[in-house]
Amino acid sequence: MGSGWLASNPMKKFLTLAFAATTALSSPLLAQAAPPESARLRDAALTDDLAWEITEGLTTEIGPRKAGSDAEARARDWAVAKLKALGFANVRVETFEVPYWERGDASAEIVAPFPQPLTLAALGNSGGTGPKGLKAELVGFDSLAALEAADPASIKGKIVFVTHRMAAAQDGSHYGPVGQIRRIGPSIASQKGAAAILIRSIGTDEHRNPHTGSQDWKDGAAPIPALALANPDADQLERVLKRGQPVTIALRVTAKMAGKRTSGNVIAEVPGRDPSLPIVLVGGHLDSWDQGTGAIDDAAGVAITTAAAKRIMDAGQPLRTIRVVWFGSEEIGLFGGVDYREKHKEEKHHFLAESDFGADRIWRFQTSVADAALPAMKPIAAALAPLGIVQGGKNGDASGSDISEIQKLGIPVLALSQDGTRYFDLHHTPDDTLDKVDPAQLRQNVAAWTAMLAVAANDSTDYGPVPPRK
Amino acid sequence: MGSGWLASNPMKKFLTLAFAATTALSSPLLAQAAPPESARLRDAALTDDLAWEITEGLTTEIGPRKAGSDAEARARDWAVAKLKALGFANVRVETFEVPYWERGDASAEIVAPFPQPLTLAALGNSGGTGPKGLKAELVGFDSLAALEAADPASIKGKIVFVTHRMAAAQDGSHYGPVGQIRRIGPSIASQKGAAAILIRSIGTDEHRNPHTGSQDWKDGAAPIPALALANPDADQLERVLKRGQPVTIALRVTAKMAGKRTSGNVIAEVPGRDPSLPIVLVGGHLDSWDQGTGAIDDAAGVAITTAAAKRIMDAGQPLRTIRVVWFGSEEIGLFGGVDYREKHKEEKHHFLAESDFGADRIWRFQTSVADAALPAMKPIAAALAPLGIVQGGKNGDASGSDISEIQKLGIPVLALSQDGTRYFDLHHTPDDTLDKVDPAQLRQNVAAWTAMLAVAANDSTDYGPVPPRK
């Protein structure tokens, strides 16, 4: 550190929170349907600093936390120390094995007709090219459907390019259908004999930051190089192909599978007054993709849920035990959720709730509870309403990533949905860094989770039964 | 090309042009001070497609055009073919030699206390680390002044980090002072014995896209590795340093000087009715940095000025010859401007005008002319006003990059200033790609240049004399 060092805050260019987050909402002049204690805790949470501290700490002191990596192991140690220091009970790690994929290096260039480099990133489980790389003709498709319909003879030995665009949506609902290009496109290309596949990034930005993500080789498809182009590079390939000349691409990818590694879930608890009652499970995932530091995906998620649970703990013992889970190896296939389900299937859970959609303002409250429990949702909705959050969707829609695996046991779910309009600008890119988290919106998240837990962890009503998730 | 291929336009998320670009402005109901012909040509230019065609073609069919590279040579061939096809006269290349710097590869990581990779790019003329790389302690400074004031003993053998922030400004005026960190910071660090220098990118964005740029080794400073961190990575290093523990960085940089290469200016003309009159010079630069495809820096500049000159040519022979110059090797030190000055110093020029600040809306018209010529600026200002452009600054302020070298001959300059608010989000990054150019704003640029040329190339008034630029 040299002389003249000055403290400086990250510039917040993108975001201002129109919602005046620190205004006291539970004025005595406003009659409310929410229990007074939940309103008090909610409003106090609008000054929360813990969620920022956790998000900043994890992304700075660990950085990227790829599933199964040494960094993920360091992150577990970091999490255990932090959760113990915060006063949580029963802090422990439950480990499990995961397949480990090494990213290695990836580079590509247009060889002809217009020589120039391309920016791309290997997708999870991508195969490699060998050290010499490969050179082949490009064949373009504007959708997964077009690839599915293609004659294998038109693909064999070529590099497939699929360029379907994704649009931003508040609920992120385009990720399901458009994301299929990443999830099954590589397998289809492989099965049709392609030498490699390049997809347009599953993302909504216009930066030279490709979006990585998981995919599995289905139905015995042989691994081939499978990569995502940054969106401007996909634009460029479209323009080049439109010239109508044959396009040759050179590709060098050293990605490979590298055996098994240890991953794990970090678990902590706020013990309830009545240990015989089914418990509340909240959390997010500790691992991240390796290109960014996993700030919005998902340091913020573990931070928000932990900060809310800490506020409930500090306010006095809740009726039910609240279990906080920082899941491991979510990104490569929900391994943490599966491991938790298998190890805790005999335990009774009141409901599950997960934060894994960034840290922008929460706008919606959703449920997957028994119809008979819908009246019990009303005080939760009432506690959330002053934060600009409305109950929405149909009962049964609420889910999550890791908890989707645990839902297979037949457990109710509550969900607080962040605004996802810009989430897929950043998701799985090098750009998922701390500066993308807005402290004011992060506090609104903590307030919402605190309000929900203040009501639901003190509610003796059953939220189930619900059918096991298929 | 597979089946099902669909044409699709690049999504334009960032920009809409509030100014209704295609509205006919010279309604007979509006009396104007501008010559009627200039108003007619200006309004017709609001439907221009040529500037887009050139920008799209150069960035797609050539891509990055680094000074002295094979790609820059291909770009000269492309330019000659395009300018001939457009009907310009006297199309030719004037070549010159430039020193060639190879970027090679660059990677860096925090080794301790928090192991993680960093995103960075070598600056022009950066030295290398040798194949084994180097590992050293980091010492941080919040400004160039702090580095200048530092005791060499505190720097010797260490990696210097300078993290002064740049803010966006419509006129880009922060680039001068903040950019000094890039221009002279490496030399100062070298002279104080630093092993290497990392600077915060000279840029205003928050993406993992480092900003490269030129710097020279001053006063015999020995080349050392000199690199720019992406802004989120500079944020990260600041946070890491604030923890107060020693920070060790590992660096591997293979950049090196690689002899001389040929570069050149591409020149074309619209012959005037009176060849005895001093000529008009307009242009931009053909070369680009290698990380992006040089869309805003400066394919747009050569495209805008060429499209405007073409419109004047097609409207009938102007009084004065208009010379269009696509300068070579601007990025590494204004080599094209210097070469032009030396080869054309005996020729008389009416004025110089350069477009090298992107393609966002032009908001200001500036002059460097004789005071006696200020009345002759009035019809130009009048022709520009309907486009939302006002005359500003003080007479004498107008300049440019390559033309700053030619101004040393004592030649008047006219300048049309683009809105630079987001220019330094993109400048010298991988993100300088075609999708960042808004076709509607590009047309407003062509209309402004057309209006200016329609008046000024038909004006027999002298705009000089002006003193040679220092």
PDB file of N, CA and C in Angstrom, chain B residues 193-259:
ATOM      1  N   GLY B 193      12.137   1.630 -10.511  1.00  0.00           N
ATOM      2  CA  GLY B 193      12.595   0.265 -10.239  1.00  0.00           C
ATOM      3  C   GLY B 193      11.507  -0.774 -10.095  1.00  0.00           C
ATOM      4  N   ALA B 194      10.258  -0.437 -10.457  1.00  0.00           N
ATOM      5  CA  ALA B 194       9.165  -1.414 -10.347  1.00  0.00           C
ATOM      6  C   ALA B 194       9.410  -2.605 -11.271  1.00  0.00           C
ATOM      7  N   ALA B 195       8.924  -3.769 -10.850  1.00  0.00           N
ATOM      8  CA  ALA B 195       9.016  -4.975 -11.678  1.00  0.00           C
ATOM      9  C   ALA B 195       7.968  -4.952 -12.780  1.00  0.00           C
ATOM     10  N   ALA B 196       6.847  -4.294 -12.519  1.00  0.00           N
ATOM     11  CA  ALA B 196       5.739  -4.230 -13.480  1.00  0.00           C
ATOM     12  C   ALA B 196       4.761  -3.182 -12.971  1.00  0.00           C
ATOM     13  N   ILE B 197       3.831  -2.775 -13.840  1.00  0.00           N
ATOM     14  CA  ILE B 197       2.787  -1.845 -13.406  1.00  0.00           C
ATOM     15  C   ILE B 197       1.432  -2.318 -13.918  1.00  0.00           C
ATOM     16  N   LEU B 198       0.444  -2.272 -13.019  1.00  0.00           N
ATOM     17  CA  LEU B 198      -0.952  -2.538 -13.355  1.00  0.00           C
ATOM     18  C   LEU B 198      -1.727  -1.251 -13.104  1.00  0.00           C
ATOM     19  N   ILE B 199      -2.443  -0.772 -14.105  1.00  0.00           N
ATOM     20  CA  ILE B 199      -3.282   0.409 -13.880  1.00  0.00           C
ATOM     21  C   ILE B 199      -4.753   0.021 -13.962  1.00  0.00           C
ATOM     22  N   ARG B 200      -5.597   0.737 -13.225  1.00  0.00           N
ATOM     23  CA  ARG B 200      -7.040   0.655 -13.463  1.00  0.00           C
ATOM     24  C   ARG B 200      -7.279   1.102 -14.897  1.00  0.00           C
ATOM     25  N   SER B 201      -8.151   0.417 -15.606  1.00  0.00           N
ATOM     26  CA  SER B 201      -8.439   0.794 -16.989  1.00  0.00           C
ATOM     27  C   SER B 201      -8.834   2.260 -17.090  1.00  0.00           C
ATOM     28  N   ILE B 202      -8.329   2.909 -18.130  1.00  0.00           N
ATOM     29  CA  ILE B 202      -8.757   4.277 -18.436  1.00  0.00           C
ATOM     30  C   ILE B 202     -10.100   4.136 -19.147  1.00  0.00           C
ATOM     31  N   GLY B 203     -11.161   4.023 -18.347  1.00  0.00           N
ATOM     32  CA  GLY B 203     -12.482   3.760 -18.911  1.00  0.00           C
ATOM     33  C   GLY B 203     -13.550   3.922 -17.846  1.00  0.00           C
ATOM     34  N   THR B 204     -14.790   4.025 -18.305  1.00  0.00           N
ATOM     35  CA  THR B 204     -15.882   4.396 -17.408  1.00  0.00           C
ATOM     36  C   THR B 204     -16.901   3.279 -17.202  1.00  0.00           C
ATOM     37  N   ASP B 205     -16.591   2.079 -17.670  1.00  0.00           N
ATOM     38  CA  ASP B 205     -17.551   0.975 -17.570  1.00  0.00           C
ATOM     39  C   ASP B 205     -17.266   0.115 -16.347  1.00  0.00           C
ATOM     40  N   GLU B 206     -18.133  -0.891 -16.139  1.00  0.00           N
ATOM     41  CA  GLU B 206     -17.951  -1.845 -15.046  1.00  0.00           C
ATOM     42  C   GLU B 206     -17.994  -3.266 -15.595  1.00  0.00           C
ATOM     43  N   HIS B 207     -17.295  -3.482 -16.707  1.00  0.00           N
ATOM     44  CA  HIS B 207     -17.263  -4.816 -17.310  1.00  0.00           C
ATOM     45  C   HIS B 207     -15.856  -5.401 -17.222  1.00  0.00           C
ATOM     46  N   ARG B 208     -15.780  -6.724 -17.395  1.00  0.00           N
ATOM     47  CA  ARG B 208     -14.472  -7.392 -17.310  1.00  0.00           C
ATOM     48  C   ARG B 208     -13.744  -7.261 -18.641  1.00  0.00           C
ATOM     49  N   ASN B 209     -13.754  -6.057 -19.183  1.00  0.00           N
ATOM     50  CA  ASN B 209     -13.120  -5.784 -20.462  1.00  0.00           C
ATOM     51  C   ASN B 209     -12.067  -4.711 -20.270  1.00  0.00           C
ATOM     52  N   PRO B 210     -10.801  -5.103 -20.149  1.00  0.00           N
ATOM     53  CA  PRO B 210      -9.760  -4.102 -19.906  1.00  0.00           C
ATOM     54  C   PRO B 210      -9.565  -3.196 -21.110  1.00  0.00           C
ATOM     55  N   HIS B 211      -9.159  -1.957 -20.839  1.00  0.00           N
ATOM     56  CA  HIS B 211      -8.927  -0.950 -21.876  1.00  0.00           C
ATOM     57  C   HIS B 211      -7.436  -0.899 -22.188  1.00  0.00           C
ATOM     58  N   THR B 212      -7.058  -1.304 -23.378  1.00  0.00           N
ATOM     59  CA  THR B 212      -5.668  -1.153 -23.783  1.00  0.00           C
ATOM     60  C   THR B 212      -5.443   0.280 -24.262  1.00  0.00           C
ATOM     61  N   GLY B 213      -4.264   0.549 -24.808  1.00  0.00           N
ATOM     62  CA  GLY B 213      -3.965   1.892 -25.311  1.00  0.00           C
ATOM     63  C   GLY B 213      -2.471   2.087 -25.384  1.00  0.00           C
ATOM     64  N   SER B 214      -2.089   3.176 -26.020  1.00  0.00           N
ATOM     65  CA  SER B 214      -0.660   3.361 -26.259  1.00  0.00           C
ATOM     66  C   SER B 214       0.035   4.030 -25.089  1.00  0.00           C
ATOM     67  N   GLN B 215       1.305   3.765 -24.968  1.00  0.00           N
ATOM     68  CA  GLN B 215       2.204   4.479 -24.059  1.00  0.00           C
ATOM     69  C   GLN B 215       3.613   4.284 -24.608  1.00  0.00           C
ATOM     70  N   ASP B 216       4.463   5.252 -24.349  1.00  0.00           N
ATOM     71  CA  ASP B 216       5.857   5.158 -24.787  1.00  0.00           C
ATOM     72  C   ASP B 216       6.762   5.173 -23.568  1.00  0.00           C
ATOM     73  N   TRP B 217       7.921   4.584 -23.731  1.00  0.00           N
ATOM     74  CA  TRP B 217       8.908   4.586 -22.639  1.00  0.00           C
ATOM     75  C   TRP B 217       9.696   5.886 -22.713  1.00  0.00           C
ATOM     76  N   LYS B 218       9.498   6.735 -21.728  1.00  0.00           N
ATOM     77  CA  LYS B 218      10.075   8.090 -21.734  1.00  0.00           C
ATOM     78  C   LYS B 218      11.480   8.097 -21.134  1.00  0.00           C
ATOM     79  N   ASP B 219      12.292   9.018 -21.615  1.00  0.00           N
ATOM     80  CA  ASP B 219      13.561   9.334 -20.959  1.00  0.00           C
ATOM     81  C   ASP B 219      14.371   8.093 -20.639  1.00  0.00           C
ATOM     82  N   GLY B 220      14.392   7.171 -21.572  1.00  0.00           N
ATOM     83  CA  GLY B 220      15.233   5.999 -21.372  1.00  0.00           C
ATOM     84  C   GLY B 220      14.705   4.987 -20.377  1.00  0.00           C
ATOM     85  N   ALA B 221      13.434   5.109 -20.006  1.00  0.00           N
ATOM     86  CA  ALA B 221      12.865   4.116 -19.084  1.00  0.00           C
ATOM     87  C   ALA B 221      12.910   2.749 -19.745  1.00  0.00           C
ATOM     88  N   ALA B 222      13.353   1.731 -18.995  1.00  0.00           N
ATOM     89  CA  ALA B 222      13.425   0.371 -19.536  1.00  0.00           C
ATOM     90  C   ALA B 222      12.028  -0.222 -19.595  1.00  0.00           C
ATOM     91  N   PRO B 223      11.683  -0.895 -20.693  1.00  0.00           N
ATOM     92  CA  PRO B 223      10.352  -1.528 -20.769  1.00  0.00           C
ATOM     93  C   PRO B 223      10.149  -2.532 -19.635  1.00  0.00           C
ATOM     94  N   ILE B 224       9.000  -2.457 -18.999  1.00  0.00           N
ATOM     95  CA  ILE B 224       8.570  -3.447 -18.006  1.00  0.00           C
ATOM     96  C   ILE B 224       7.158  -3.872 -18.403  1.00  0.00           C
ATOM     97  N   PRO B 225       6.658  -4.953 -17.859  1.00  0.00           N
ATOM     98  CA  PRO B 225       5.259  -5.295 -18.152  1.00  0.00           C
ATOM     99  C   PRO B 225       4.344  -4.171 -17.654  1.00  0.00           C
ATOM    100  N   ALA B 226       3.465  -3.709 -18.532  1.00  0.00           N
ATOM    101  CA  ALA B 226       2.558  -2.593 -18.218  1.00  0.00           C
ATOM    102  C   ALA B 226       1.178  -2.998 -18.702  1.00  0.00           C
ATOM    103  N   LEU B 227       0.242  -3.119 -17.774  1.00  0.00           N
ATOM    104  CA  LEU B 227      -1.058  -3.681 -18.137  1.00  0.00           C
ATOM    105  C   LEU B 227      -2.190  -2.911 -17.494  1.00  0.00           C
ATOM    106  N   ALA B 228      -3.367  -2.995 -18.117  1.00  0.00           N
ATOM    107  CA  ALA B 228      -4.578  -2.382 -17.562  1.00  0.00           C
ATOM    108  C   ALA B 228      -5.495  -3.477 -17.032  1.00  0.00           C
ATOM    109  N   LEU B 229      -5.929  -3.316 -15.795  1.00  0.00           N
ATOM    110  CA  LEU B 229      -6.923  -4.216 -15.207  1.00  0.00           C
ATOM    111  C   LEU B 229      -8.314  -3.783 -15.618  1.00  0.00           C
ATOM    112  N   ALA B 230      -9.209  -4.726 -15.871  1.00  0.00           N
ATOM    113  CA  ALA B 230     -10.625  -4.379 -16.007  1.00  0.00           C
ATOM    114  C   ALA B 230     -11.065  -3.675 -14.724  1.00  0.00           C
ATOM    115  N   ASN B 231     -12.017  -2.752 -14.841  1.00  0.00           N
ATOM    116  CA  ASN B 231     -12.404  -1.983 -13.660  1.00  0.00           C
ATOM    117  C   ASN B 231     -12.889  -2.848 -12.492  1.00  0.00           C
ATOM    118  N   PRO B 232     -13.682  -3.899 -12.718  1.00  0.00           N
ATOM    119  CA  PRO B 232     -14.072  -4.738 -11.563  1.00  0.00           C
ATOM    120  C   PRO B 232     -12.864  -5.392 -10.895  1.00  0.00           C
ATOM    121  N   ASP B 233     -11.815  -5.661 -11.664  1.00  0.00           N
ATOM    122  CA  ASP B 233     -10.616  -6.264 -11.086  1.00  0.00           C
ATOM    123  C   ASP B 233      -9.810  -5.236 -10.300  1.00  0.00           C
ATOM    124  N   ALA B 234      -9.827  -3.991 -10.757  1.00  0.00           N
ATOM    125  CA  ALA B 234      -9.188  -2.923  -9.976  1.00  0.00           C
ATOM    126  C   ALA B 234      -9.949  -2.722  -8.665  1.00  0.00           C
ATOM    127  N   ASP B 235     -11.275  -2.746  -8.733  1.00  0.00           N
ATOM    128  CA  ASP B 235     -12.086  -2.700  -7.496  1.00  0.00           C
ATOM    129  C   ASP B 235     -11.647  -3.810  -6.547  1.00  0.00           C
ATOM    130  N   GLN B 236     -11.501  -5.004  -7.108  1.00  0.00           N
ATOM    131  CA  GLN B 236     -11.166  -6.178  -6.297  1.00  0.00           C
ATOM    132  C   GLN B 236      -9.803  -5.994  -5.631  1.00  0.00           C
ATOM    133  N   LEU B 237      -8.811  -5.536  -6.400  1.00  0.00           N
ATOM    134  CA  LEU B 237      -7.475  -5.340  -5.815  1.00  0.00           C
ATOM    135  C   LEU B 237      -7.511  -4.283  -4.718  1.00  0.00           C
ATOM    136  N   GLU B 238      -8.337  -3.254  -4.905  1.00  0.00           N
ATOM    137  CA  GLU B 238      -8.481  -2.249  -3.841  1.00  0.00           C
ATOM    138  C   GLU B 238      -9.001  -2.892  -2.558  1.00  0.00           C
ATOM    139  N   ARG B 239     -10.046  -3.724  -2.714  1.00  0.00           N
ATOM    140  CA  ARG B 239     -10.620  -4.373  -1.520  1.00  0.00           C
ATOM    141  C   ARG B 239      -9.608  -5.300  -0.867  1.00  0.00           C
ATOM    142  N   VAL B 240      -8.867  -6.017  -1.694  1.00  0.00           N
ATOM    143  CA  VAL B 240      -7.870  -6.949  -1.143  1.00  0.00           C
ATOM    144  C   VAL B 240      -6.794  -6.175  -0.381  1.00  0.00           C
ATOM    145  N   LEU B 241      -6.309  -5.079  -0.988  1.00  0.00           N
ATOM    146  CA  LEU B 241      -5.263  -4.287  -0.321  1.00  0.00           C
ATOM    147  C   LEU B 241      -5.769  -3.688   0.994  1.00  0.00           C
ATOM    148  N   LYS B 242      -7.039  -3.310   1.022  1.00  0.00           N
ATOM    149  CA  LYS B 242      -7.592  -2.703   2.245  1.00  0.00           C
ATOM    150  C   LYS B 242      -7.600  -3.659   3.424  1.00  0.00           C
ATOM    151  N   ARG B 243      -7.534  -4.978   3.150  1.00  0.00           N
ATOM    152  CA  ARG B 243      -7.458  -5.946   4.252  1.00  0.00           C
ATOM    153  C   ARG B 243      -6.148  -5.801   5.026  1.00  0.00           C
ATOM    154  N   GLY B 244      -5.151  -5.148   4.402  1.00  0.00           N
ATOM    155  CA  GLY B 244      -3.930  -4.825   5.139  1.00  0.00           C
ATOM    156  C   GLY B 244      -2.857  -5.891   5.128  1.00  0.00           C
ATOM    157  N   GLN B 245      -3.101  -7.029   4.483  1.00  0.00           N
ATOM    158  CA  GLN B 245      -2.071  -8.067   4.415  1.00  0.00           C
ATOM    159  C   GLN B 245      -1.224  -7.853   3.158  1.00  0.00           C
ATOM    160  N   PRO B 246       0.021  -8.349   3.173  1.00  0.00           N
ATOM    161  CA  PRO B 246       0.817  -8.272   1.946  1.00  0.00           C
ATOM    162  C   PRO B 246       0.121  -9.021   0.816  1.00  0.00           C
ATOM    163  N   VAL B 247       0.154  -8.443  -0.363  1.00  0.00           N
ATOM    164  CA  VAL B 247      -0.515  -9.039  -1.528  1.00  0.00           C
ATOM    165  C   VAL B 247       0.547  -9.435  -2.547  1.00  0.00           C
ATOM    166  N   THR B 248       0.537 -10.702  -2.940  1.00  0.00           N
ATOM    167  CA  THR B 248       1.480 -11.180  -3.947  1.00  0.00           C
ATOM    168  C   THR B 248       0.743 -11.466  -5.248  1.00  0.00           C
ATOM    169  N   ILE B 249       1.325 -10.988  -6.330  1.00  0.00           N
ATOM    170  CA  ILE B 249       0.727 -11.152  -7.665  1.00  0.00           C
ATOM    171  C   ILE B 249       1.682 -11.951  -8.540  1.00  0.00           C
ATOM    172  N   ALA B 250       1.131 -12.889  -9.295  1.00  0.00           N
ATOM    173  CA  ALA B 250       1.910 -13.588 -10.329  1.00  0.00           C
ATOM    174  C   ALA B 250       1.443 -13.085 -11.689  1.00  0.00           C
ATOM    175  N   LEU B 251       2.398 -12.883 -12.560  1.00  0.00           N
ATOM    176  CA  LEU B 251       2.129 -12.221 -13.836  1.00  0.00           C
ATOM    177  C   LEU B 251       2.873 -12.969 -14.926  1.00  0.00           C
ATOM    178  N   ARG B 252       2.203 -13.185 -16.045  1.00  0.00           N
ATOM    179  CA  ARG B 252       2.890 -13.772 -17.201  1.00  0.00           C
ATOM    180  C   ARG B 252       2.473 -12.994 -18.435  1.00  0.00           C
ATOM    181  N   VAL B 253       3.437 -12.372 -19.088  1.00  0.00           N
ATOM    182  CA  VAL B 253       3.166 -11.482 -20.225  1.00  0.00           C
ATOM    183  C   VAL B 253       4.182 -11.793 -21.318  1.00  0.00           C
ATOM    184  N   THR B 254       3.695 -12.104 -22.512  1.00  0.00           N
ATOM    185  CA  THR B 254       4.622 -12.435 -23.603  1.00  0.00           C
ATOM    186  C   THR B 254       4.713 -11.320 -24.649  1.00  0.00           C
ATOM    187  N   ALA B 255       4.211 -10.136 -24.306  1.00  0.00           N
ATOM    188  CA  ALA B 255       4.275  -9.002 -25.239  1.00  0.00           C
ATOM    189  C   ALA B 255       5.722  -8.666 -25.576  1.00  0.00           C
ATOM    190  N   LYS B 256       5.928  -8.186 -26.810  1.00  0.00           N
ATOM    191  CA  LYS B 256       7.296  -7.774 -27.191  1.00  0.00           C
ATOM    192  C   LYS B 256       7.281  -6.911 -28.446  1.00  0.00           C
ATOM    193  N   MET B 257       8.318  -6.126 -28.623  1.00  0.00           N
ATOM    194  CA  MET B 257       8.507  -5.383 -29.851  1.00  0.00           C
ATOM    195  C   MET B 257       8.982  -6.364 -30.923  1.00  0.00           C
ATOM    196  N   ALA B 258       8.555  -6.124 -32.169  1.00  0.00           N
ATOM    197  CA  ALA B 258       8.857  -7.087 -33.232  1.00  0.00           C
ATOM    198  C   ALA B 258       9.186  -6.370 -34.538  1.00  0.00           C
ATOM    199  N   GLY B 259      10.135  -5.462 -34.462  1.00  0.00           N
ATOM    200  CA  GLY B 259      10.656  -4.840 -35.680  1.00  0.00           C
ATOM    201  C   GLY B 259       9.724  -3.825 -36.300  1.00  0.00           C
TER     202      GLY B 259
END
